Short mmCIF file of C-alpha atoms in Angstrom, two decimals:
data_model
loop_
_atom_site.label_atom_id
_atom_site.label_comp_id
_atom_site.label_asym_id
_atom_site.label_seq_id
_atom_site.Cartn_x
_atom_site.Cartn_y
_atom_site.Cartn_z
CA UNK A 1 204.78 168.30 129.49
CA UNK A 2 202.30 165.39 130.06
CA UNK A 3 201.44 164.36 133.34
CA UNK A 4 202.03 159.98 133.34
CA UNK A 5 198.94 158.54 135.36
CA UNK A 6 200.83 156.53 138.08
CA UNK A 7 198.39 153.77 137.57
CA UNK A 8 198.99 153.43 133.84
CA UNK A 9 203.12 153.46 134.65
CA UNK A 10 202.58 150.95 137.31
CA UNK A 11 200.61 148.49 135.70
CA UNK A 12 203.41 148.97 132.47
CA UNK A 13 205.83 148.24 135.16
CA UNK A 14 204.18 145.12 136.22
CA UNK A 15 203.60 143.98 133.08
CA UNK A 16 207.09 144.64 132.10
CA UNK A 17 208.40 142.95 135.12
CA UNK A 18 206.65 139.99 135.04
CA UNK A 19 207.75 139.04 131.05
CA UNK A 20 211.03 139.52 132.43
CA UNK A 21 211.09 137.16 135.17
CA UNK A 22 209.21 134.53 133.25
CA UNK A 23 212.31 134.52 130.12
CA UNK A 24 214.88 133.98 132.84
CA UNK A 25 212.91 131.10 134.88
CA UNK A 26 211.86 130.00 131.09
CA UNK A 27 215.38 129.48 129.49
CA UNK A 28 218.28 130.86 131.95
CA UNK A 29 221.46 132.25 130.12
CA UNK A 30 225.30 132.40 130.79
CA UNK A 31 224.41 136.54 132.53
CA UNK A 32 220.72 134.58 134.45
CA UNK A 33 222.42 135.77 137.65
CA UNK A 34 223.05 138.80 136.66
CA UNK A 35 219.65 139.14 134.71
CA UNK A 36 217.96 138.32 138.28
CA UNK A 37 220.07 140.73 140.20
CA UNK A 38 218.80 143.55 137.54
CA UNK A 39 215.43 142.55 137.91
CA UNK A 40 215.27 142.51 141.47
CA UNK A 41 216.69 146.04 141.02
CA UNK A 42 213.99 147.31 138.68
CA UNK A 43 211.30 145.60 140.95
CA UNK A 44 212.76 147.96 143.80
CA UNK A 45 212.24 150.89 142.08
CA UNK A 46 208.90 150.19 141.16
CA UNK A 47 207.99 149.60 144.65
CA UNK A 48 208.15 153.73 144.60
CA UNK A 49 205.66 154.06 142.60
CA UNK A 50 203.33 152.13 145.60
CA UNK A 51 202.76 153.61 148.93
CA UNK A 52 200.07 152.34 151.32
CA UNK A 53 197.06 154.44 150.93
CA UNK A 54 197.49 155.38 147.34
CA UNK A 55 196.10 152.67 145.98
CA UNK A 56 192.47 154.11 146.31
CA UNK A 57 193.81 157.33 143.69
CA UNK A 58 195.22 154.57 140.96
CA UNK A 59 191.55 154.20 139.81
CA UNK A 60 191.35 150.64 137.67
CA UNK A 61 194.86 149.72 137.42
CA UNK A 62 194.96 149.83 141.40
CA UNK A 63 194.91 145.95 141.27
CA UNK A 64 198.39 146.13 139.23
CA UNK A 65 200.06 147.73 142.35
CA UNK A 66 198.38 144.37 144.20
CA UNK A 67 200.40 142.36 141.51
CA UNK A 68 203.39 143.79 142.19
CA UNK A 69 203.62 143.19 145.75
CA UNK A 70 201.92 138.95 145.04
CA UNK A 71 203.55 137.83 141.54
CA UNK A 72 207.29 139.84 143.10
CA UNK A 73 207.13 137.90 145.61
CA UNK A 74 206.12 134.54 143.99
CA UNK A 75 208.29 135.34 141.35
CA UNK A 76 211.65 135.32 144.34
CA UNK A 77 210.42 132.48 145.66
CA UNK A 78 210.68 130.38 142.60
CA UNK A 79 213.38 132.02 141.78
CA UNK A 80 214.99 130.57 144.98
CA UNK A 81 214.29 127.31 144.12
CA UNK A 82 215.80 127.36 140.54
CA UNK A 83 219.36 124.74 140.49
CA UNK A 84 221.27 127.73 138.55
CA UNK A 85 220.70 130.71 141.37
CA UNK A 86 223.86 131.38 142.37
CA UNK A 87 224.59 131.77 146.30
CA UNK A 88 224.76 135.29 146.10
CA UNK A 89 221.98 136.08 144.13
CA UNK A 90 220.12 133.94 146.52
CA UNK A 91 221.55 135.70 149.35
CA UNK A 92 219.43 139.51 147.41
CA UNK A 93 216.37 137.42 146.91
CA UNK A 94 216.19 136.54 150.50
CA UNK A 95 217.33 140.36 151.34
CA UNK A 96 214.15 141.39 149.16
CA UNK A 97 211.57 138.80 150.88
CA UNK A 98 213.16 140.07 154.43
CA UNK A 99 212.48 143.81 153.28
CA UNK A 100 208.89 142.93 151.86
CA UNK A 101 206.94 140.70 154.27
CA UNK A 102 203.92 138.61 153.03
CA UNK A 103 201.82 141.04 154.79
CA UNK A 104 201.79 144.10 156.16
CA UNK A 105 200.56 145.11 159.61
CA UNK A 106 197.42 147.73 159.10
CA UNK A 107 195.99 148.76 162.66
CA UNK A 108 195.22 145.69 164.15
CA UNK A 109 194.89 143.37 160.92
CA UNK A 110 197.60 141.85 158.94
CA UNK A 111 197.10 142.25 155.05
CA UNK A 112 199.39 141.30 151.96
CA UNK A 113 197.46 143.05 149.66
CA UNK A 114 194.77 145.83 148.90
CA UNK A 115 192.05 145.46 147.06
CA UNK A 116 189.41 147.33 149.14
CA UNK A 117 190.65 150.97 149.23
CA UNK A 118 189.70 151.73 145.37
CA UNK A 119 186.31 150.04 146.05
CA UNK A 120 185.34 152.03 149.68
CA UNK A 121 184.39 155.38 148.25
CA UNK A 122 181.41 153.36 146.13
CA UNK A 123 180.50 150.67 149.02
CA UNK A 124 180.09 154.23 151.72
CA UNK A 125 177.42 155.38 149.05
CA UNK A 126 175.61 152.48 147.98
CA UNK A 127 175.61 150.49 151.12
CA UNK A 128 174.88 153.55 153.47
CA UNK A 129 170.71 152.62 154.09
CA UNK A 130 172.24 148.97 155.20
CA UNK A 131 174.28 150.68 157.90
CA UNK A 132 173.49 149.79 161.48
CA UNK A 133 170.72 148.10 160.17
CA UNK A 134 169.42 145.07 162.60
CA UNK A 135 169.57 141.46 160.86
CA UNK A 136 171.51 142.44 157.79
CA UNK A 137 173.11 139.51 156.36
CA UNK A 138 175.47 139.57 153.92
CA UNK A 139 177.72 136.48 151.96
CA UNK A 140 180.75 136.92 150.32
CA UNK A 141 182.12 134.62 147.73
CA UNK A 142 185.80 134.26 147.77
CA UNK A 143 186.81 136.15 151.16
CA UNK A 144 191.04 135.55 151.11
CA UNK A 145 192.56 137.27 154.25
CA UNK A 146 189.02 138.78 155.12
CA UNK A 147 189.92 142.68 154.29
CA UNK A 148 186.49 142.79 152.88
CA UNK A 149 184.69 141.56 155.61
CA UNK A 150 185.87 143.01 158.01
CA UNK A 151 185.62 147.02 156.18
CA UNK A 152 181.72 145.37 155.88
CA UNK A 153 181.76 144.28 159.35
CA UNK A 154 183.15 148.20 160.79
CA UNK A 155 181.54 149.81 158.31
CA UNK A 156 177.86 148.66 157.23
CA UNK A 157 177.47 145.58 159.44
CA UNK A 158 178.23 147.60 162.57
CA UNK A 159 173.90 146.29 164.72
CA UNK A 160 174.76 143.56 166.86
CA UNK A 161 172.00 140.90 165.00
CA UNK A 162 173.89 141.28 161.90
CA UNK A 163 175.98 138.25 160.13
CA UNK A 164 178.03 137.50 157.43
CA UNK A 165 178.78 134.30 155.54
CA UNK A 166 181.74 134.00 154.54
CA UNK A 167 182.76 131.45 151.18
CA UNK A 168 186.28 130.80 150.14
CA UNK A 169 189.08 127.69 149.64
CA UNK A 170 190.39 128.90 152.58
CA UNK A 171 193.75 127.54 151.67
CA UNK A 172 196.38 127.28 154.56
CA UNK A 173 198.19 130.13 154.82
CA UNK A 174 195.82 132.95 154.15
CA UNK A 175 192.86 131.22 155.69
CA UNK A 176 195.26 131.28 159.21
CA UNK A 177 195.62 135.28 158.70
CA UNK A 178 191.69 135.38 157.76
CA UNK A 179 191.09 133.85 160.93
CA UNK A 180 193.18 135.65 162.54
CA UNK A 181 192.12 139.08 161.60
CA UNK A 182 188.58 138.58 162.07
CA UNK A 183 189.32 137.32 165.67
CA UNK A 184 191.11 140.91 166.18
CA UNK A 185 188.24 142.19 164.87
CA UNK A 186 186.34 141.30 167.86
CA UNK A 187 183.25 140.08 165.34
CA UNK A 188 183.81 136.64 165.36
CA UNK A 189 180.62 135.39 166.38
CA UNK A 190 178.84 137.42 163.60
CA UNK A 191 181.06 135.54 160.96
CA UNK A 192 179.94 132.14 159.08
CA UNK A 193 183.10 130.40 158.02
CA UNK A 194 182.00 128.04 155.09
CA UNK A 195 185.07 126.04 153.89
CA UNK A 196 184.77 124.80 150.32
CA UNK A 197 184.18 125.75 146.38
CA UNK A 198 181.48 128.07 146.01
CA UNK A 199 179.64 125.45 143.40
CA UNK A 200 179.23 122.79 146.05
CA UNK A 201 178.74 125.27 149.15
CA UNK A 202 176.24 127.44 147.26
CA UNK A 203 174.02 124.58 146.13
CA UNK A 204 174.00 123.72 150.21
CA UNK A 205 172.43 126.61 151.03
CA UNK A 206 169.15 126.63 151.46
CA UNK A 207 167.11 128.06 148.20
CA UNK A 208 165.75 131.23 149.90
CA UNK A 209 165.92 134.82 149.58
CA UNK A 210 168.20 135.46 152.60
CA UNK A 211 170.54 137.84 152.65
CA UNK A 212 169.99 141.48 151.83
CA UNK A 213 173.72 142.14 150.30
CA UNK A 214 175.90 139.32 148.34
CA UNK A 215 179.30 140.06 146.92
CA UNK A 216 180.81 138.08 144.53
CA UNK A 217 184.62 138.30 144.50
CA UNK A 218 185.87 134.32 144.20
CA UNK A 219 187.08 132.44 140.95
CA UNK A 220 187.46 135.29 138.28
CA UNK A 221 187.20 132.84 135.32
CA UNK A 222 184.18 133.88 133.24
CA UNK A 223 182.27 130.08 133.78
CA UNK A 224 183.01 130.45 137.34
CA UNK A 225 182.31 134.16 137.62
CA UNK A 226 178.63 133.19 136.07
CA UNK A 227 177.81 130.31 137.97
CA UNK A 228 178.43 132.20 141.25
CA UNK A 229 175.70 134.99 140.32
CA UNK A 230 172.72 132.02 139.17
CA UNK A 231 173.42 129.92 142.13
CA UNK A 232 173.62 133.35 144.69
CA UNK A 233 170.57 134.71 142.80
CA UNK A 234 168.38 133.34 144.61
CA UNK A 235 169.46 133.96 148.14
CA UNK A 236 169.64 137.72 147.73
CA UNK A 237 166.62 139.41 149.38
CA UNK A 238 164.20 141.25 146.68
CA UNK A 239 165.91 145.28 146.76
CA UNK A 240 168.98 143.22 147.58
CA UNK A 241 172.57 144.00 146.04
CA UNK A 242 175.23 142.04 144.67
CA UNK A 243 178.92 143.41 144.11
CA UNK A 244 180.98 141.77 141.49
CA UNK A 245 184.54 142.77 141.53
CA UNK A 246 186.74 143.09 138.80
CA UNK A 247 184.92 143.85 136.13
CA UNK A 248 187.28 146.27 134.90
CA UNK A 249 190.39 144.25 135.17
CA UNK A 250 191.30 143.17 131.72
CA UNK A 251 190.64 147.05 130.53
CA UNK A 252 193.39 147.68 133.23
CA UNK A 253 195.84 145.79 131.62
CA UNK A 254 198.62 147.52 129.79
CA UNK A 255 199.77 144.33 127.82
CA UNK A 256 197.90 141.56 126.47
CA UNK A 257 197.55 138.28 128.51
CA UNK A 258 196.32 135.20 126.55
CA UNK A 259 195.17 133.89 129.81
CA UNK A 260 194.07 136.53 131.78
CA UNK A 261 190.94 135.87 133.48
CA UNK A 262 187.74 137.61 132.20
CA UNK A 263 185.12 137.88 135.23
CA UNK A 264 183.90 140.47 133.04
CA UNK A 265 182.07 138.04 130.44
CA UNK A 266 180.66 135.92 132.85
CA UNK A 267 179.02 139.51 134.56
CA UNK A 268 177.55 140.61 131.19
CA UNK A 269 175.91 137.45 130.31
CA UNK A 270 174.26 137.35 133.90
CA UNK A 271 173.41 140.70 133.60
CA UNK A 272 172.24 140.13 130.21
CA UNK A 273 169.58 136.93 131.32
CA UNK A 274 168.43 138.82 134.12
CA UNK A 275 168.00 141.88 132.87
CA UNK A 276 164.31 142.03 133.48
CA UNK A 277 165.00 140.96 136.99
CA UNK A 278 167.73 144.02 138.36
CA UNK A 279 168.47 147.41 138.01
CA UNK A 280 172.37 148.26 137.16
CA UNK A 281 173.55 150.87 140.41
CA UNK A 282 176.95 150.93 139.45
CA UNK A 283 178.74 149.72 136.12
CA UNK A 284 182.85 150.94 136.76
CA UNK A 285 185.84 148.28 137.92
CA UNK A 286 183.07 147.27 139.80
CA UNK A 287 179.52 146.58 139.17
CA UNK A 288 176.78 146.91 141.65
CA UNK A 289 173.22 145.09 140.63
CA UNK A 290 169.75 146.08 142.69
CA UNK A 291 167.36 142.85 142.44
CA UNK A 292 163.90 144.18 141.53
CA UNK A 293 161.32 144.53 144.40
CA UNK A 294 158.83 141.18 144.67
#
């Protein structure tokens, strides 16, 4: 018998899901309750697949378990909102937001998704002569509800002097959780909040090699994705590392997307002009880039 990878079967699940969902919103029949009552259903029983702490063992298709929690629960709330929803298929859609909160309470931070775990094995590694280190500075591009951070912050951040900068939208409700979790994190003063898009705030900062790790994590469009690495370039220290996330993600997808973002071509032609200017640490759903000493 052959063993199904769990990631593979989720991210078929999500893909599966989501098609679903987007027919009924797309041209609702005579059985759209009913249709919405079975999907609901299905998206239950895919929420087996998905316990907290297994993301880290779903390897690249650990971002599809993310999508199932996000796009589900987008997906109800539009649903909600549709004229044709019946009362008491509203009545399960509200039952299924009430069992699945936005986010979940983990320690003394509240997340709604996780992204980190599949990524902390490779950070312990590669970041480990940063630890404890006095005056490291990091900056993250595209920070969301600061899970990131603050695993940098406990983790490889953890000498008093150290800082990072944090760049991001910072949209209303998951900038109020950011701030909120990296006030329980009791590291607020060694946090830069820097409210904006990372092609204006970037080009503010001033031209110097400054910080000694830079992760890049914010618009995954490929344009966007490049821009972010020339205009960061610069600020990372010489033997300085930059994280892009993502790389992997359109491999991970079971189905194809005709818009799925594509980070991935925006990382090879960076990668490609400055070849002669880094060394390639790590090249998985991840890549990890050492700038070349001065």
């Amino acid at each position: 018998m052959v063993e199904v990878n769990p990631g593979v079967e989720i991210a078929a699940k999500v893909s599966s899901l989501a098609s679903r969902v987007q027919e009924l919103m797309k041209a609702p029949g005579p059985d759209a309750n009913a249709g919405v009552v079975t999907w609901l259903q299905d998206v239950e029983a895919a929420w087996s697949l998905v316990k907290d702490g297994s993301v880290a063992q779903l390897g690249p298709h650990a971002t599809s378990a993310d999508n199932l929690r996000l796009a589900a629960r987008v997906a109800v709330e539009r649903l909600l909102q549709m004229p044709w929803v019946s009362g008491e298929t509203k009545a399960a859609l509200n039952g299924y937001l009430e069992r699945h909160p936005a986010a979940r309470q983990v320690g003394r931070y509240q997340f709604s998704s996780d992204w980190m775990s599949k990524a902390e094995d490779d950070w312990r590694k590669t970041l480990a002569p940063l630890k404890g280190q006095p005056g490291t500075r990091a900056l993250e591009i595209g920070s969301y509800e600061g899970r990131s951070a603050i695993w940098l912050l406990e983790n490889v951040l953890t000498d008093p002097t150290s800082r990072i900068t944090c760049v991001d939208l910072f949209a209303a409700e998951y900038a109020q959780r950011f701030d909120a979790n990296i006030a329980a994190s009791g590291a607020q003063a060694r946090v830069e909040k820097l409210k904006g898009a990372s092609s204006v705030v970037l080009r503010q900062l001033a031209p110097e090699p400054t910080y000694d790790l830079i992760y890049v994590d914010g618009s995954h469009q490929a344009y966007d994705t490049l821009e972010d690495a020339v205009l960061s370039w610069p600020l990372l220290k010489p033997g300085g590392l930059m994280i892009f996330d993502d790389y992997g993600m359109a491999q991970a997808q079971i189905t194809p997307h005709t818009k799925i973002a594509r980070p991935d071509i925006g990382i090879d032609a960076f990668l490609s002009a400055a070849s002669e200017h880094l060394e390639v640490v790590l090249k998985g759903f991840q890549v990890i880039i050492r700038k070349n000493p001065a």
